Amino acid sequence: MTSAPPSSPPAAAVPLGTRLTQVAMAVVLTLISAPLMLTTHRLRIEVLGLDLPAGLLFGALFQVLVCVFLYAATGSRLPLVVLGALWGLVASPFLGRGAGGGVMLPAVIDEQVQYAGWIVQVLGVGIPFLVAAAITVARRLRARNR
């Protein structure tokens, strides 16, 4: 007979120190993620004649890996929510207008609108919330099937 996987303890049963550690991990990874994604989001690589948005793909992959790491290390969705919520705040000093245009509003370079700035923000904020939502759905389905 196989036993069911252990369920996570209710939020009230998790010690405050544990929650603070989870939040600290999310803050540190947000301080790495936001500047890294913002500085690489316009990187493009040509492969076999295709112009690939390598910076956006790298940013999306990095954000997914950060989310997987946070959940694997903590077993909690709290750091994912903190990552998603703080990402925009940490990115905001870098969102002003610069030589290549702004990130908040798409720049126009050679009469071509650059939407990568908006996309990187959606990836930075959206991926952690999507991962947290996927975990929530998976937990509920698992609980329903028991």
XYZ file of N, CA and C in Angstrom:
438
model
N 0.846 -1.165 0.000
C 0.000 0.000 0.000
C 0.896 1.234 0.000
N 0.597 2.159 -0.887
C 1.401 3.379 -0.956
C 0.730 4.458 -0.142
N 1.538 5.234 0.492
C 0.985 6.330 1.287
C 0.949 7.593 0.443
N 0.041 8.452 0.762
C -0.089 9.725 0.047
C 1.079 10.620 0.418
N 1.506 11.475 -0.519
C 2.600 12.399 -0.184
C 2.171 13.321 0.942
N 3.115 13.717 1.782
C 2.745 14.594 2.892
C 2.246 15.932 2.366
N 1.204 16.417 2.971
C 0.691 17.723 2.571
C 1.451 18.795 3.335
N 1.447 19.989 2.768
C 2.156 21.078 3.439
C 1.352 21.524 4.657
N 2.041 21.996 5.687
C 1.327 22.435 6.885
C 0.538 23.702 6.600
N -0.519 23.929 7.357
C -1.258 25.187 7.175
C -0.351 26.384 7.453
N -0.674 27.511 6.829
C 0.165 28.705 6.960
C 0.371 29.107 8.414
N -0.630 28.920 9.251
C -0.512 29.308 10.657
C 0.486 28.428 11.401
N 0.752 27.222 10.901
C 1.656 26.304 11.578
C 3.122 26.533 11.202
N 3.383 27.358 10.202
C 4.755 27.627 9.774
C 5.337 28.728 10.648
N 6.481 28.488 11.266
C 7.080 29.502 12.144
C 7.424 30.797 11.402
N 7.367 31.893 12.127
C 7.649 33.199 11.547
C 9.057 33.260 10.955
N 10.029 32.665 11.640
C 11.402 32.662 11.135
C 11.514 31.986 9.776
N 10.750 30.925 9.590
C 10.744 30.224 8.303
C 10.164 31.114 7.222
N 9.064 31.778 7.523
C 8.441 32.687 6.553
C 9.382 33.841 6.205
N 10.067 34.394 7.206
C 11.004 35.492 6.944
C 12.164 35.028 6.073
N 12.618 33.809 6.288
C 13.683 33.253 5.449
C 13.205 33.081 4.011
N 11.977 32.617 3.837
C 11.422 32.464 2.491
C 11.321 33.811 1.782
N 10.879 34.809 2.501
C 10.772 36.153 1.928
C 12.162 36.695 1.586
N 13.139 36.474 2.463
C 14.509 36.946 2.206
C 15.077 36.294 0.951
N 14.831 35.006 0.781
C 15.300 34.320 -0.436
C 14.678 34.947 -1.678
N 13.382 35.240 -1.604
C 12.697 35.843 -2.747
C 13.225 37.242 -3.033
N 13.510 38.009 -1.993
C 14.031 39.369 -2.183
C 15.403 39.323 -2.869
N 16.268 38.452 -2.397
C 17.609 38.345 -2.994
C 17.510 37.945 -4.464
N 16.677 36.959 -4.767
C 16.552 36.518 -6.154
C 15.852 37.556 -7.024
N 14.982 38.366 -6.447
C 14.375 39.470 -7.194
C 15.425 40.520 -7.530
N 16.322 40.786 -6.571
C 17.390 41.771 -6.811
C 18.359 41.309 -7.885
N 18.408 40.033 -8.147
C 19.230 39.495 -9.237
C 18.414 39.437 -10.527
N 17.206 38.947 -10.433
C 16.365 38.695 -11.603
C 16.013 39.967 -12.382
N 15.513 40.976 -11.713
C 15.035 42.169 -12.414
C 16.142 42.864 -13.225
N 17.270 43.206 -12.610
C 18.309 43.857 -13.421
C 18.862 42.951 -14.525
N 18.990 41.665 -14.241
C 19.502 40.730 -15.253
C 18.565 40.657 -16.451
N 17.279 40.513 -16.187
C 16.317 40.430 -17.282
C 16.216 41.741 -18.053
N 16.277 42.869 -17.347
C 16.161 44.161 -18.015
C 17.384 44.480 -18.870
N 18.547 44.038 -18.450
C 19.744 44.360 -19.228
C 19.944 43.417 -20.412
N 19.286 42.275 -20.407
C 19.477 41.322 -21.510
C 18.258 41.181 -22.412
N 17.162 41.880 -22.139
C 15.921 41.614 -22.862
C 15.961 41.968 -24.343
N 16.847 42.811 -24.769
C 16.914 43.183 -26.201
C 17.916 42.361 -26.992
N 18.583 41.438 -26.343
C 19.553 40.602 -27.029
C 18.861 39.738 -28.072
N 19.392 39.754 -29.281
C 18.833 38.957 -30.368
C 19.968 38.164 -31.001
N 19.656 36.949 -31.404
C 20.635 36.080 -32.046
C 20.026 35.546 -33.334
N 20.822 35.555 -34.393
C 20.353 35.012 -35.660
C 20.805 33.568 -35.774
N 19.836 32.673 -35.947
C 20.110 31.247 -36.092
C 19.391 30.759 -37.345
N 20.165 30.278 -38.321
C 19.607 29.758 -39.569
C 18.655 30.749 -40.240
N 19.030 32.009 -40.222
C 18.234 33.042 -40.857
C 17.084 33.571 -40.018
N 16.859 32.992 -38.851
C 15.796 33.467 -37.957
C 16.392 34.383 -36.904
N 15.748 35.512 -36.688
C 16.186 36.461 -35.670
C 15.445 36.145 -34.375
N 16.089 35.435 -33.461
C 15.459 34.981 -32.220
C 15.644 35.991 -31.095
N 14.589 36.221 -30.304
C 14.705 37.115 -29.142
C 15.387 36.373 -27.988
N 16.675 36.180 -28.088
C 17.412 35.378 -27.106
C 17.331 35.963 -25.699
N 17.318 37.273 -25.584
C 17.241 37.901 -24.268
C 15.925 37.618 -23.570
N 14.834 37.666 -24.314
C 13.524 37.368 -23.729
C 13.406 35.884 -23.384
N 13.931 35.028 -24.261
C 13.898 33.592 -23.976
C 14.744 33.271 -22.748
N 15.925 33.882 -22.671
C 16.784 33.691 -21.498
C 16.089 34.185 -20.239
N 15.471 35.364 -20.310
C 14.782 35.925 -19.153
C 13.638 35.037 -18.684
N 12.861 34.527 -19.625
C 11.745 33.643 -19.265
C 12.268 32.361 -18.623
N 13.298 31.782 -19.214
C 13.887 30.556 -18.649
C 14.476 30.824 -17.271
N 15.167 31.938 -17.114
C 15.756 32.278 -15.820
C 14.669 32.442 -14.764
N 13.593 33.138 -15.111
C 12.521 33.376 -14.145
C 11.842 32.052 -13.763
N 11.655 31.163 -14.720
C 11.072 29.851 -14.415
C 12.002 29.074 -13.486
N 13.300 29.095 -13.764
C 14.253 28.381 -12.907
C 14.296 28.966 -11.498
N 14.203 30.272 -11.379
C 14.159 30.902 -10.054
C 12.916 30.428 -9.303
N 11.788 30.373 -9.992
C 10.543 29.927 -9.351
C 10.640 28.462 -8.921
N 11.183 27.627 -9.793
C 11.340 26.206 -9.452
C 12.270 26.061 -8.249
N 13.362 26.818 -8.239
C 14.293 26.755 -7.115
C 13.606 27.192 -5.820
N 12.910 28.330 -5.864
C 12.259 28.831 -4.650
C 11.241 27.826 -4.108
N 10.460 27.236 -4.991
C 9.463 26.278 -4.521
C 10.120 24.991 -4.022
N 11.149 24.542 -4.730
C 11.840 23.318 -4.302
C 12.551 23.522 -2.967
N 13.105 24.705 -2.762
C 13.849 24.972 -1.529
C 12.938 25.226 -0.338
N 11.741 25.756 -0.587
C 10.885 26.144 0.530
C 9.611 25.318 0.644
N 9.133 24.776 -0.460
C 7.865 24.056 -0.438
C 6.675 24.974 -0.242
N 6.883 26.261 -0.466
C 5.845 27.257 -0.218
C 5.672 28.147 -1.449
N 4.460 28.638 -1.618
C 4.186 29.576 -2.706
C 4.491 31.015 -2.311
N 4.682 31.280 -1.029
C 4.940 32.637 -0.555
C 6.110 33.306 -1.287
N 7.280 32.662 -1.417
C 8.371 33.358 -2.106
C 8.072 33.631 -3.575
N 7.221 32.825 -4.190
C 6.851 33.079 -5.586
C 6.003 34.344 -5.689
N 5.085 34.503 -4.758
C 4.239 35.694 -4.745
C 5.084 36.929 -4.436
N 6.024 36.802 -3.520
C 6.915 37.928 -3.193
C 7.760 38.291 -4.416
N 8.288 37.294 -5.110
C 9.091 37.529 -6.320
C 8.278 38.289 -7.359
N 7.070 37.839 -7.619
C 6.233 38.515 -8.611
C 5.846 39.920 -8.194
N 5.541 40.094 -6.919
C 5.121 41.408 -6.435
C 6.279 42.410 -6.403
N 7.456 41.954 -6.034
C 8.601 42.863 -5.923
C 9.294 43.129 -7.250
N 9.112 42.254 -8.222
C 9.843 42.380 -9.471
C 9.642 43.759 -10.105
N 8.407 44.197 -10.177
C 8.125 45.510 -10.766
C 8.716 46.655 -9.969
N 8.700 46.527 -8.643
C 9.282 47.584 -7.809
C 10.794 47.675 -7.990
N 11.443 46.520 -8.061
C 12.901 46.511 -8.249
C 13.249 46.988 -9.657
N 12.415 46.680 -10.628
C 12.690 47.079 -12.008
C 12.410 48.555 -12.264
N 11.552 49.166 -11.469
C 11.100 50.529 -11.760
C 12.202 51.575 -11.923
N 13.321 51.537 -11.169
C 14.360 52.545 -11.426
C 14.994 52.430 -12.817
N 14.863 51.274 -13.436
C 15.471 51.039 -14.745
C 14.491 51.263 -15.891
N 13.272 51.689 -15.585
C 12.235 51.753 -16.606
C 12.112 53.106 -17.280
N 12.965 54.044 -16.947
C 12.872 55.372 -17.549
C 13.369 55.389 -18.973
N 13.284 56.543 -19.584
C 13.751 56.675 -20.971
C 15.266 56.726 -20.992
N 15.820 56.049 -21.960
C 17.264 56.009 -22.104
C 17.644 56.157 -23.556
N 18.887 55.846 -23.864
C 19.395 55.998 -25.224
C 18.610 55.148 -26.218
N 18.176 53.980 -25.795
C 17.428 53.096 -26.693
C 15.936 53.220 -26.517
N 15.472 54.253 -25.831
C 14.049 54.406 -25.566
C 13.736 53.948 -24.163
N 12.477 53.918 -23.836
C 12.061 53.497 -22.509
C 11.628 52.047 -22.502
N 11.558 51.490 -21.313
C 11.068 50.128 -21.179
C 9.576 50.164 -20.881
N 9.122 51.181 -20.153
C 7.699 51.288 -19.853
C 6.892 51.527 -21.122
N 7.330 52.436 -21.939
C 6.674 52.712 -23.212
C 7.603 52.197 -24.300
N 7.059 51.510 -25.283
C 7.957 50.948 -26.287
C 8.674 52.043 -27.065
N 9.955 51.831 -27.225
C 10.760 52.767 -27.996
C 10.486 52.542 -29.480
N 10.822 53.523 -30.271
C 10.733 53.375 -31.719
C 12.142 53.563 -32.247
N 12.694 52.511 -32.801
C 14.046 52.548 -33.356
C 13.933 52.221 -34.837
N 14.423 53.120 -35.677
C 14.321 52.965 -37.133
C 12.882 52.687 -37.566
N 11.959 53.452 -37.031
C 10.539 53.361 -37.337
C 9.931 51.997 -37.015
N 10.555 51.250 -36.108
C 10.024 49.950 -35.660
C 9.791 50.013 -34.151
N 8.563 49.747 -33.749
C 8.212 49.775 -32.329
C 8.872 48.589 -31.631
N 9.481 48.860 -30.481
C 10.183 47.830 -29.705
C 9.312 47.416 -28.526
N 8.650 46.279 -28.637
C 7.751 45.810 -27.588
C 8.450 44.949 -26.539
N 9.735 44.702 -26.704
C 10.462 43.823 -25.781
C 10.413 44.339 -24.341
N 10.370 45.644 -24.159
C 10.308 46.213 -22.812
C 9.036 45.824 -22.078
N 7.923 45.829 -22.791
C 6.667 45.415 -22.173
C 6.669 43.913 -21.919
N 7.192 43.165 -22.865
C 7.197 41.706 -22.737
C 8.036 41.276 -21.543
N 9.196 41.896 -21.329
C 10.053 41.503 -20.207
C 9.360 41.781 -18.875
N 8.561 42.837 -18.819
C 7.824 43.118 -17.586
C 6.745 42.071 -17.331
N 6.064 41.659 -18.385
C 5.043 40.616 -18.247
C 5.692 39.314 -17.789
N 6.852 38.997 -18.360
C 7.561 37.777 -17.952
C 8.016 37.864 -16.500
N 8.599 38.997 -16.116
C 9.140 39.150 -14.767
C 8.083 39.067 -13.683
N 6.930 39.656 -13.939
C 5.857 39.662 -12.945
C 4.941 38.450 -13.121
N 4.650 38.098 -14.355
C 3.665 37.058 -14.622
C 4.106 35.640 -14.324
N 5.336 35.313 -14.636
C 5.791 33.927 -14.447
C 5.679 33.473 -13.000
N 6.144 34.246 -12.019
C 5.986 33.769 -10.631
C 4.528 33.539 -10.228
N 3.635 34.421 -10.658
C 2.227 34.242 -10.317
C 1.625 33.040 -11.049
N 2.035 32.818 -12.296
C 1.549 31.648 -13.029
C 2.038 30.351 -12.399
N 3.297 30.326 -11.964
C 3.821 29.128 -11.307
C 3.085 28.887 -9.991
N 2.866 29.945 -9.218
C 2.127 29.800 -7.957
C 0.707 29.300 -8.221
N 0.066 29.807 -9.267
C -1.287 29.354 -9.612
C -1.276 27.894 -10.051
N -0.276 27.500 -10.835
C -0.174 26.103 -11.280
C 0.020 25.166 -10.090
N 0.827 25.580 -9.132
C 1.042 24.772 -7.927
C -0.253 24.650 -7.134
N -0.985 25.742 -7.025
C -2.258 25.723 -6.306
C -3.239 24.765 -6.968
N -3.350 24.838 -8.287
C -4.259 23.945 -9.014
C -3.825 22.495 -8.847
N -2.524 22.234 -8.965
C -2.033 20.864 -8.813
C -2.311 20.326 -7.411
N -2.128 21.140 -6.390
C -2.414 20.709 -5.013
C -3.897 20.392 -4.836
N -4.739 21.224 -5.392
C -6.187 20.986 -5.240
C -6.618 19.735 -5.984
N -6.075 19.524 -7.163
C -6.409 18.303 -7.897
C -5.927 17.067 -7.164
N -4.728 17.154 -6.593
C -4.180 16.033 -5.834
C -5.037 15.759 -4.609
N -5.472 16.811 -3.923
C -6.309 16.658 -2.738
C -7.683 16.081 -3.114
N -8.207 16.475 -4.239
C -9.507 15.978 -4.671
C -9.440 14.500 -5.047
N -8.319 14.047 -5.581
C -8.172 12.673 -6.032
C -7.838 11.705 -4.905
N -7.652 12.175 -3.712
C -7.320 11.286 -2.592
C -8.515 10.541 -2.112
